[in-house]
Structures are given as C-alpha cells and as structure tokens.
Short mmCIF file of N, CA, C and O in Angstrom, two decimals:
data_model
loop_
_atom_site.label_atom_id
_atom_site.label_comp_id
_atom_site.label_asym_id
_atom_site.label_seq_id
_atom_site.Cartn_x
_atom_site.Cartn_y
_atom_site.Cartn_z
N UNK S 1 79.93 105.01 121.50
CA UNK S 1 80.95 105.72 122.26
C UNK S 1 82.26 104.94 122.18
O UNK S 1 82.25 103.71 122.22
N UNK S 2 83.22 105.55 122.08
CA UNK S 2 84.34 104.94 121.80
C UNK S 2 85.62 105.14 123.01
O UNK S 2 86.15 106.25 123.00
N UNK S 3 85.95 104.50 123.67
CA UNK S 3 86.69 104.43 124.57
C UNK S 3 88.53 104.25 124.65
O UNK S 3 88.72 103.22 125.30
N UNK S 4 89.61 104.74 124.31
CA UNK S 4 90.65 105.11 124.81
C UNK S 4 91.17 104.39 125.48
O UNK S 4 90.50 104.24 126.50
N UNK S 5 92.35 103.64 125.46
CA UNK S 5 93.41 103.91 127.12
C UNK S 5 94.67 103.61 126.11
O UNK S 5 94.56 103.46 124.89
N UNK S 6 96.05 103.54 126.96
CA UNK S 6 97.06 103.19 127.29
C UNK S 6 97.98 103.88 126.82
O UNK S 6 99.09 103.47 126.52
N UNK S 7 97.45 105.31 126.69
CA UNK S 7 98.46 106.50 126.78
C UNK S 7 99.72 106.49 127.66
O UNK S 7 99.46 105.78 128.64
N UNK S 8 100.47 106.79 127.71
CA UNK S 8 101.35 107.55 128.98
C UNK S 8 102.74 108.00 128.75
O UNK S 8 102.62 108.66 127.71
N UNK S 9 103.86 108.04 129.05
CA UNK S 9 104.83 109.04 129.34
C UNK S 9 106.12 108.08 128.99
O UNK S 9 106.17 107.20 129.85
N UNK S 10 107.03 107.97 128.16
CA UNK S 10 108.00 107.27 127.67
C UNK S 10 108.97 107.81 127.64
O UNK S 10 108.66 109.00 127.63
N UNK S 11 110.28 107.70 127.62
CA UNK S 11 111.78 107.67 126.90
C UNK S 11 111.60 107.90 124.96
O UNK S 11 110.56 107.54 124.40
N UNK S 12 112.24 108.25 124.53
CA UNK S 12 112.23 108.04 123.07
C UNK S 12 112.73 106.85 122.63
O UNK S 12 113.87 106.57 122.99
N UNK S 13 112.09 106.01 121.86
CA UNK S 13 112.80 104.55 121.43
C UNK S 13 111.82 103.84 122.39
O UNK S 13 112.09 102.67 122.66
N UNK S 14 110.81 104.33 122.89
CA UNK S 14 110.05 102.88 123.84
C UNK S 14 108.83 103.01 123.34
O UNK S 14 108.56 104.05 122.73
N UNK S 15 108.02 102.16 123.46
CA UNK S 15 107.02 101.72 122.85
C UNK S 15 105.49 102.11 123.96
O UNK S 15 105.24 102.11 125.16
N UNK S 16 104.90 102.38 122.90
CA UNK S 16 103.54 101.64 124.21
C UNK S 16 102.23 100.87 122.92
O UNK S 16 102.56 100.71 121.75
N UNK S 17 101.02 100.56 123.34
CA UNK S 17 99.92 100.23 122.86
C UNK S 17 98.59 100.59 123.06
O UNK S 17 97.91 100.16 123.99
N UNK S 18 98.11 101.54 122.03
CA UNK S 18 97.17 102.21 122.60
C UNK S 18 95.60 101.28 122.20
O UNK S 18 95.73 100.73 121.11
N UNK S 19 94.63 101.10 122.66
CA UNK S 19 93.50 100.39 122.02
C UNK S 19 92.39 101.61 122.19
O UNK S 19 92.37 102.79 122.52
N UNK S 20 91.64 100.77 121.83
CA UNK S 20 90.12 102.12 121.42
C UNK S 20 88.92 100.93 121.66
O UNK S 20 88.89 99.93 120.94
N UNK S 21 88.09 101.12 122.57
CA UNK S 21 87.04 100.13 122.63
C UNK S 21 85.76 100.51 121.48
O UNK S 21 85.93 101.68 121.14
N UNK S 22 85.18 100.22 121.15
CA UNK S 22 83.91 100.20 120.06
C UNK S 22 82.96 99.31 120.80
O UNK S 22 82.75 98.28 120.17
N UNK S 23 82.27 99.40 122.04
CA UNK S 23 81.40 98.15 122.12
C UNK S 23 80.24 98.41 121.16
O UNK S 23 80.35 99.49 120.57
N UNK S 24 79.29 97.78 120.88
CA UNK S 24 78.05 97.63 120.31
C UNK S 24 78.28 98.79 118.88
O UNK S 24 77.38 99.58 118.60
N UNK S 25 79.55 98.75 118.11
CA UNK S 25 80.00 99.50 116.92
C UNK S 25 79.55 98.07 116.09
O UNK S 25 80.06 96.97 116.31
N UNK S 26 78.25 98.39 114.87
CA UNK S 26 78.21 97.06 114.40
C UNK S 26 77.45 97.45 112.85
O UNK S 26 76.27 97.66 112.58
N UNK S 27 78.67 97.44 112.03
CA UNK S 27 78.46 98.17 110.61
C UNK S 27 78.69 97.09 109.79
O UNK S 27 79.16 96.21 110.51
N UNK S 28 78.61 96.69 108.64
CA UNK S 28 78.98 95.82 107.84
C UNK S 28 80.14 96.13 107.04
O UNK S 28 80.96 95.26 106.74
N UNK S 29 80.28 97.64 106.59
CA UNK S 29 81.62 98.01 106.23
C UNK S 29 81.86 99.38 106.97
O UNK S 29 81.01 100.26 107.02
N UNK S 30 83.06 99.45 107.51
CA UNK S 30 83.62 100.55 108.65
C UNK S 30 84.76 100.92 108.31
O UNK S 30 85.47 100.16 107.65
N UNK S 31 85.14 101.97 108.62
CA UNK S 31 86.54 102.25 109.33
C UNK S 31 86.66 102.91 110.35
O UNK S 31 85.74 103.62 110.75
N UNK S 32 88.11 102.78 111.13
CA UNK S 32 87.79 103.25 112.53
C UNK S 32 89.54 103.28 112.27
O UNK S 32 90.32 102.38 111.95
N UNK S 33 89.76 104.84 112.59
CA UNK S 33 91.06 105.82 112.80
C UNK S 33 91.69 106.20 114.02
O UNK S 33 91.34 106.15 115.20
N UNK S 34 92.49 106.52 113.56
CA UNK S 34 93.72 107.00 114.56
C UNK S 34 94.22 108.57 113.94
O UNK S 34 94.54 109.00 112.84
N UNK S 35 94.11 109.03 115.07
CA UNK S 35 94.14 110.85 114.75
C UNK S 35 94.92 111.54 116.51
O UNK S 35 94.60 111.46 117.69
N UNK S 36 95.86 112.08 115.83
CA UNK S 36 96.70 112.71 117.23
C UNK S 36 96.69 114.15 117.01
O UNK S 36 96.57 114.64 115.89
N UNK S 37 96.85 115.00 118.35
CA UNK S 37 96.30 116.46 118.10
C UNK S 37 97.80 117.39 119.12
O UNK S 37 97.36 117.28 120.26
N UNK S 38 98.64 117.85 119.20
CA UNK S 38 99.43 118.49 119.44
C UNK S 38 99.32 119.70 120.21
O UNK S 38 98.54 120.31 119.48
N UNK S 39 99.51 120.27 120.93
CA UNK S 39 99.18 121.93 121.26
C UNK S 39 99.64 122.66 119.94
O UNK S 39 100.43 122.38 119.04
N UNK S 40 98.83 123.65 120.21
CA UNK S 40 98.66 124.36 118.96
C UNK S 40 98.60 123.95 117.27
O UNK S 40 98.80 124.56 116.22
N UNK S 41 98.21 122.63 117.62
CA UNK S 41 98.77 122.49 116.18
C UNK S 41 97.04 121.48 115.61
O UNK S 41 96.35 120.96 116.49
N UNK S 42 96.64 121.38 114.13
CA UNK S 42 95.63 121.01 113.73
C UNK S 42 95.77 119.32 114.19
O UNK S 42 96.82 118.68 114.28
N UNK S 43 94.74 118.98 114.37
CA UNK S 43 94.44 117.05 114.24
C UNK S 43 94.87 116.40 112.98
O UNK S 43 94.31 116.66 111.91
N UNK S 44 96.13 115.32 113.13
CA UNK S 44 96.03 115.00 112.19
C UNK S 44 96.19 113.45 111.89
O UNK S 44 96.56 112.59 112.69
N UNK S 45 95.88 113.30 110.73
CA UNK S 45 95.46 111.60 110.83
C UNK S 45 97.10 111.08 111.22
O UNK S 45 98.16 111.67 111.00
N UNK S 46 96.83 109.68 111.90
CA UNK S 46 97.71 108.83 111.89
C UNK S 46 97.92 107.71 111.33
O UNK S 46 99.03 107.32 110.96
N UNK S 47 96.50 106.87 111.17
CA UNK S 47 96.69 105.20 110.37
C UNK S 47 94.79 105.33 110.83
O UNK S 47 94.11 106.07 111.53
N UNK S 48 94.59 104.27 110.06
CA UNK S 48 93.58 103.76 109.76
C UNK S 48 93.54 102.23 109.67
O UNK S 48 94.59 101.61 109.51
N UNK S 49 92.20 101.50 109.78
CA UNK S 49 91.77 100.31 109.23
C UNK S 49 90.72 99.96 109.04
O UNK S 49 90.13 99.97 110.13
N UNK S 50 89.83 99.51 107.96
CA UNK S 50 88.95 99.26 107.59
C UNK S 50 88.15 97.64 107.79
O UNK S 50 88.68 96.54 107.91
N UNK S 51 87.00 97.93 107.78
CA UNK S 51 86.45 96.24 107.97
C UNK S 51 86.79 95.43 107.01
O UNK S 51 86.35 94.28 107.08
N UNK S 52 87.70 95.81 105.82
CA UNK S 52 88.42 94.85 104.51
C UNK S 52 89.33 94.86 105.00
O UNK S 52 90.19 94.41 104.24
N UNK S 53 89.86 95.24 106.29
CA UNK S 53 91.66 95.28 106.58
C UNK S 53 92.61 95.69 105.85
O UNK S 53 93.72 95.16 105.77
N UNK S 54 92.22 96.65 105.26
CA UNK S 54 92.83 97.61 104.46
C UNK S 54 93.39 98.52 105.58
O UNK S 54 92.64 99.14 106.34
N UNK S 55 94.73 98.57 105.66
CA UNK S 55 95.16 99.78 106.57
C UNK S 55 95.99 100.75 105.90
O UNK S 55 96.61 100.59 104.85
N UNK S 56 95.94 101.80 106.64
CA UNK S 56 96.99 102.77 105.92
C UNK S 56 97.89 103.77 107.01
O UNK S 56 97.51 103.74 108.18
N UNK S 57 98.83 104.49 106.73
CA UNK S 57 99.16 105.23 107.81
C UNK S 57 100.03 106.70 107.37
O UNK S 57 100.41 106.68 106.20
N UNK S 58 100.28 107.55 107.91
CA UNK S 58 100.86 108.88 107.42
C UNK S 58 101.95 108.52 107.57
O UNK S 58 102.27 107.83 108.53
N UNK S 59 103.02 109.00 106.40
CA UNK S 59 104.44 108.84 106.46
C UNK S 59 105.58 108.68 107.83
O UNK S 59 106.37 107.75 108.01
N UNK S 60 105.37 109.90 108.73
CA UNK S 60 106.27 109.93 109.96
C UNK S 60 105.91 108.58 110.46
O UNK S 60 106.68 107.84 111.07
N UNK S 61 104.39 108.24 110.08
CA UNK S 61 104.93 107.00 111.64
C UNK S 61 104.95 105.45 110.45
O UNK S 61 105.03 104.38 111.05
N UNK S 62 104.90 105.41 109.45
CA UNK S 62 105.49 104.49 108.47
C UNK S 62 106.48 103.13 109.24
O UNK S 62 107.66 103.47 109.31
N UNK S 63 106.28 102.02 109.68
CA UNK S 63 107.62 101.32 109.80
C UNK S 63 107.64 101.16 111.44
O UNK S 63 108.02 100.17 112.07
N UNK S 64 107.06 102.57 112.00
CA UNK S 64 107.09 103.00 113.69
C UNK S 64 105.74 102.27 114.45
O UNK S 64 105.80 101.52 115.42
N UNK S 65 104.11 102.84 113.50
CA UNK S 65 103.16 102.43 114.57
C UNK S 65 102.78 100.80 113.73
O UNK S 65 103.54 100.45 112.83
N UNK S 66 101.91 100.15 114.00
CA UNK S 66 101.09 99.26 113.68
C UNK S 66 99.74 99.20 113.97
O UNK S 66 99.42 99.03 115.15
N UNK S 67 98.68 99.33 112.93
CA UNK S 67 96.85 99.18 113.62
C UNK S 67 96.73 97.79 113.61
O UNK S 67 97.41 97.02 112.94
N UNK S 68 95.83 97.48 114.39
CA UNK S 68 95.42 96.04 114.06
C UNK S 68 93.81 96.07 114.85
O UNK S 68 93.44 97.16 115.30
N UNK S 69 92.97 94.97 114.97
CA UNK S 69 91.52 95.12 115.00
C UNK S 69 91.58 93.66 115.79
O UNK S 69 92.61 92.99 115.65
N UNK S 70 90.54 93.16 116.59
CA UNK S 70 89.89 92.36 117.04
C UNK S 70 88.48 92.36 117.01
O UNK S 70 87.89 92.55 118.08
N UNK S 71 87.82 92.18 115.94
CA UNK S 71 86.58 92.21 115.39
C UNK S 71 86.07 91.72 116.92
O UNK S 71 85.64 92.62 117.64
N UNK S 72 86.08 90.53 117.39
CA UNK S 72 85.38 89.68 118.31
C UNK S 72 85.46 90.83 119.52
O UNK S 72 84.51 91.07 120.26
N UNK S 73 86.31 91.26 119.56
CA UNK S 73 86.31 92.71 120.83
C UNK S 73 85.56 93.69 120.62
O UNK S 73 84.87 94.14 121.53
N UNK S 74 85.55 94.19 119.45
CA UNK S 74 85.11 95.57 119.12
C UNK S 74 86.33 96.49 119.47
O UNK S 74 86.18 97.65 119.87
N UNK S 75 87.53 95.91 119.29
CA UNK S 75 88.75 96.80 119.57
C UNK S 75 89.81 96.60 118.89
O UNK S 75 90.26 95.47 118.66
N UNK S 76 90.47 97.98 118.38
CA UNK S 76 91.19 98.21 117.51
C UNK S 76 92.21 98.86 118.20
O UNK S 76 91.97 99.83 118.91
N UNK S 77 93.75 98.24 117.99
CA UNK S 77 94.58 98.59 118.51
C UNK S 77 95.74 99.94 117.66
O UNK S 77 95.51 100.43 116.55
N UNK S 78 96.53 100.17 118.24
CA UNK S 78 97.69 101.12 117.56
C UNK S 78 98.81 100.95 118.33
O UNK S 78 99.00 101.55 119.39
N UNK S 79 99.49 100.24 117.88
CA UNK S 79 101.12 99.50 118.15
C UNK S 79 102.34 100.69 117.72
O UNK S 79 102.82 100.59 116.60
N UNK S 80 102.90 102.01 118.81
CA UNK S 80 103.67 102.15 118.75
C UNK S 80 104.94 102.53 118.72
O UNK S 80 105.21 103.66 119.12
N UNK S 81 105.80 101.79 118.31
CA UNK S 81 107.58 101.56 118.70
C UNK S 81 108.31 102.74 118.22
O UNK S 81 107.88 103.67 117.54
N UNK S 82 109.57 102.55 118.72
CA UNK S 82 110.46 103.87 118.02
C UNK S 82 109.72 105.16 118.33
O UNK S 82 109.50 105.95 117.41
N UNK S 83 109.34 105.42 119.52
CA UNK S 83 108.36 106.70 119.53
C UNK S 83 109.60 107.79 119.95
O UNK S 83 110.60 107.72 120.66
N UNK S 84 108.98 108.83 119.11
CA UNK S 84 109.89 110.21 119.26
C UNK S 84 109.29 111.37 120.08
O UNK S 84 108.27 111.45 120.77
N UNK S 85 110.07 112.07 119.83
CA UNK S 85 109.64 113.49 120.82
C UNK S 85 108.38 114.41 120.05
O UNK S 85 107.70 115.29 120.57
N UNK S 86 108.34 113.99 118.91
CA UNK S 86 107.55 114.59 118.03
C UNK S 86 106.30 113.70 117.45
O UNK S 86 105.57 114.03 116.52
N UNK S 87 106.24 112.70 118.10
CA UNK S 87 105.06 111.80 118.46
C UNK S 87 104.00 111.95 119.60
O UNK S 87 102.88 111.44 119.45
N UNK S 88 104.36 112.69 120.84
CA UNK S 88 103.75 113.56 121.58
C UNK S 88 102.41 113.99 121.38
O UNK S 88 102.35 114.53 120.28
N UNK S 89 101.35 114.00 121.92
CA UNK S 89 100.34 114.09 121.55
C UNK S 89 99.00 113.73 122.01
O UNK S 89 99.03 112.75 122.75
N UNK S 90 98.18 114.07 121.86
CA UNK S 90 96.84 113.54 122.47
C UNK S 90 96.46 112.73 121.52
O UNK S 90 96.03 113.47 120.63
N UNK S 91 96.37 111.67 121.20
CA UNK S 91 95.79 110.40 120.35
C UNK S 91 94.21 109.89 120.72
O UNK S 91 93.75 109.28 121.69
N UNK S 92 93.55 110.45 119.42
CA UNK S 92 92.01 110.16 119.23
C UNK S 92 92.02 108.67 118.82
O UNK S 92 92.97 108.04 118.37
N UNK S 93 90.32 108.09 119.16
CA UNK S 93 90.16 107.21 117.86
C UNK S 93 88.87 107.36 117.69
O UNK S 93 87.98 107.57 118.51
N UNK S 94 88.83 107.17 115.94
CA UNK S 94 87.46 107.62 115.44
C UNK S 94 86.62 106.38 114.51
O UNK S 94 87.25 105.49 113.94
N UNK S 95 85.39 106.48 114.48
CA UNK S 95 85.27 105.38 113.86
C UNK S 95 84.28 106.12 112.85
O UNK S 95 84.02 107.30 113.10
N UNK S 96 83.68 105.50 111.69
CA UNK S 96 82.79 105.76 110.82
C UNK S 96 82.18 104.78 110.09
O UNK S 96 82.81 103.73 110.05
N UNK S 97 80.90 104.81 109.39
CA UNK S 97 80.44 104.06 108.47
C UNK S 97 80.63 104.25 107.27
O UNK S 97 80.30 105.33 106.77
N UNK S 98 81.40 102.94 106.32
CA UNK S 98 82.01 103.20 104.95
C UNK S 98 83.16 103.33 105.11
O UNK S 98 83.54 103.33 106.28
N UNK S 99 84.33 103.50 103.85
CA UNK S 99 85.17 103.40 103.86
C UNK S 99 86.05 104.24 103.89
O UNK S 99 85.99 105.44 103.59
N UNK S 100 87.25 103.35 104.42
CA UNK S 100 88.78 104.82 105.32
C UNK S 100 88.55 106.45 104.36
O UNK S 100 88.33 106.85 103.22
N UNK S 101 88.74 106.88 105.56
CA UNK S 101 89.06 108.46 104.94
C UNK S 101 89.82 108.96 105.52
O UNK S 101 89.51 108.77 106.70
N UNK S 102 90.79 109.59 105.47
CA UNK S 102 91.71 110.32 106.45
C UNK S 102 91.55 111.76 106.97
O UNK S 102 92.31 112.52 107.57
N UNK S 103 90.12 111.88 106.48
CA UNK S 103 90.05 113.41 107.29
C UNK S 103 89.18 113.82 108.27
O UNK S 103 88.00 113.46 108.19
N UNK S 104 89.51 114.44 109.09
CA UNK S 104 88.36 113.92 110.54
C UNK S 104 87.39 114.24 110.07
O UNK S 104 86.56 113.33 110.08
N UNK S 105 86.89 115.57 109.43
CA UNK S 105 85.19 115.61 109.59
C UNK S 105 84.42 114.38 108.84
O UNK S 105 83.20 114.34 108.64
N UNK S 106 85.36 113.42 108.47
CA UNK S 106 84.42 112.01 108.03
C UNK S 106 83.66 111.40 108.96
O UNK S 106 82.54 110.90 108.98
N UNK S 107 84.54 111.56 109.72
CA UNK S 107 83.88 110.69 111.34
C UNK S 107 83.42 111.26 111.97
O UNK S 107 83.96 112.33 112.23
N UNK S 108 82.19 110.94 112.57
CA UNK S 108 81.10 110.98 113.40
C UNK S 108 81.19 110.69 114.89
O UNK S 108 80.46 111.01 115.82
N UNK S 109 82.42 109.93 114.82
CA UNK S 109 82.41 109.23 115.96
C UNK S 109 83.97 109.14 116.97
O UNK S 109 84.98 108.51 116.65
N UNK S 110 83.78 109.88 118.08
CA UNK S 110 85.17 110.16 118.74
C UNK S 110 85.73 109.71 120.20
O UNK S 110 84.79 109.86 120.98
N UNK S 111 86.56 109.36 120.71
CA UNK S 111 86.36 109.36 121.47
C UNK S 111 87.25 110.17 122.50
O UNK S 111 87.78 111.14 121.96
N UNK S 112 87.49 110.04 123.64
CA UNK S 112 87.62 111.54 124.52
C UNK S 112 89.62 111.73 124.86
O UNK S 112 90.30 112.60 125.41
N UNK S 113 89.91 110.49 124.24
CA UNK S 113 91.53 111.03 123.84
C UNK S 113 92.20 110.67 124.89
O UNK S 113 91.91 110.96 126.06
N UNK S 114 93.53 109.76 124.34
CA UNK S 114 94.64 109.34 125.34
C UNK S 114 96.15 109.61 125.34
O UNK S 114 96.76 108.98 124.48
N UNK S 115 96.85 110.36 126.09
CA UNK S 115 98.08 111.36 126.18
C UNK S 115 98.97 110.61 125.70
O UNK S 115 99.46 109.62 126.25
N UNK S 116 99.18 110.98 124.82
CA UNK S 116 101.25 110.08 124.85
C UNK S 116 101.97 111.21 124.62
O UNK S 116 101.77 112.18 123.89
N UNK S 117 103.22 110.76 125.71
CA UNK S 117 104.23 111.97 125.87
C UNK S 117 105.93 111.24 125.47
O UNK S 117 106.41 110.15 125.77
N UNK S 118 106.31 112.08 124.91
CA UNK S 118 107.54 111.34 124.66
C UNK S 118 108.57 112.03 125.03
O UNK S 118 108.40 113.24 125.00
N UNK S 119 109.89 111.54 125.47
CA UNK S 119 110.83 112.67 126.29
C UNK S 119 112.34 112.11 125.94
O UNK S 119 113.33 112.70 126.39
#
C-alpha cells in the first residue's frame, strides 16, 4: 500500500513536496511513479524513478519538479517549484516491479492521491 501526503493549496511560483510512503515495497529492481489526474481530463504521467536511479519526467514539469528516493525509508519524494495553475491536480504515486514505464496500466500499485491546487 502506498501512502501520499503533502498536497495542498499554493500561490503560483511556490513550491511544495510531495512524498509517497512504500513501507515493506521490497523488489530488487522497481520503479515507483508520479501520475497527476485533473477533472475531466485522462491520468497522466509526471516523472518517474527507478531502483538504477534512472529518472525521467514529462516535458511541462522539466526544470519545475524533482523525484528523488530514500531507499532506507521506503520513500520517494516529488520536489515541486515554479508550480502553475495548470499543475493543479490530484497527484498519484505508483509503484511496480521492473523497469520505469510511463503508462499507468504498468502499475499495479496505487495509492489513494494527494490534492495540489495552484491559484
């Protein structure tokens, strides 16, 4: 089960940090995503990182978010800055066994989603 927080409600240009808990997530090679979902609009990936620390991320937020991982936690963070009005969103995180994919039905694994609002 994958656990969420540090959604919430910003200015444009302010930052927040969202993490995703993974306790007892224990694969030898993984990835574990970042996916935001809009009203009306499809899920779509945001960044990724893999247990090679291979990360990747979709163009709009390029430069804006940052992933990063704390293996010893089981938690993987998403760093991010410069947030716009069109960053808005319900922000998943997903994890899987094997390597990054950017499309949700890869993952198996979800968790129940944290709001970021931007204004």
């Amino acid at each position: 089960q994958l656990v969420e927080s540090g959604g919430g409600s910003v200015q444009a240009g302010g930052s927040l940090r969202l993490s995703c808990a993974a306790p007892g997530y224990r694969y030898d090679t993984y990835c574990m995503g970042w996916f935001r979902q809009a009203p009306g609009k499809a899920r779509e990936f945001v960044s990724s990182i893999g247990s090679d620390a291979k990360t990747a991320y979709t163009d709009s937020v390029k430069g804006r978010f940052t992933i990063s991982q704390d293996s010893a936690k089981n938690t993987v963070y998403l760093q991010l800055n410069n947030l716009k009005p069109e960053d808005t969103a319900l922000y998943y995180c997903a994890g899987g066994n094997g390597y990054c994919n950017m499309r949700p039905s890869w993952y198996p694994n979800w968790g129940q989603g944290t709001q970021v609002t931007v204004s």
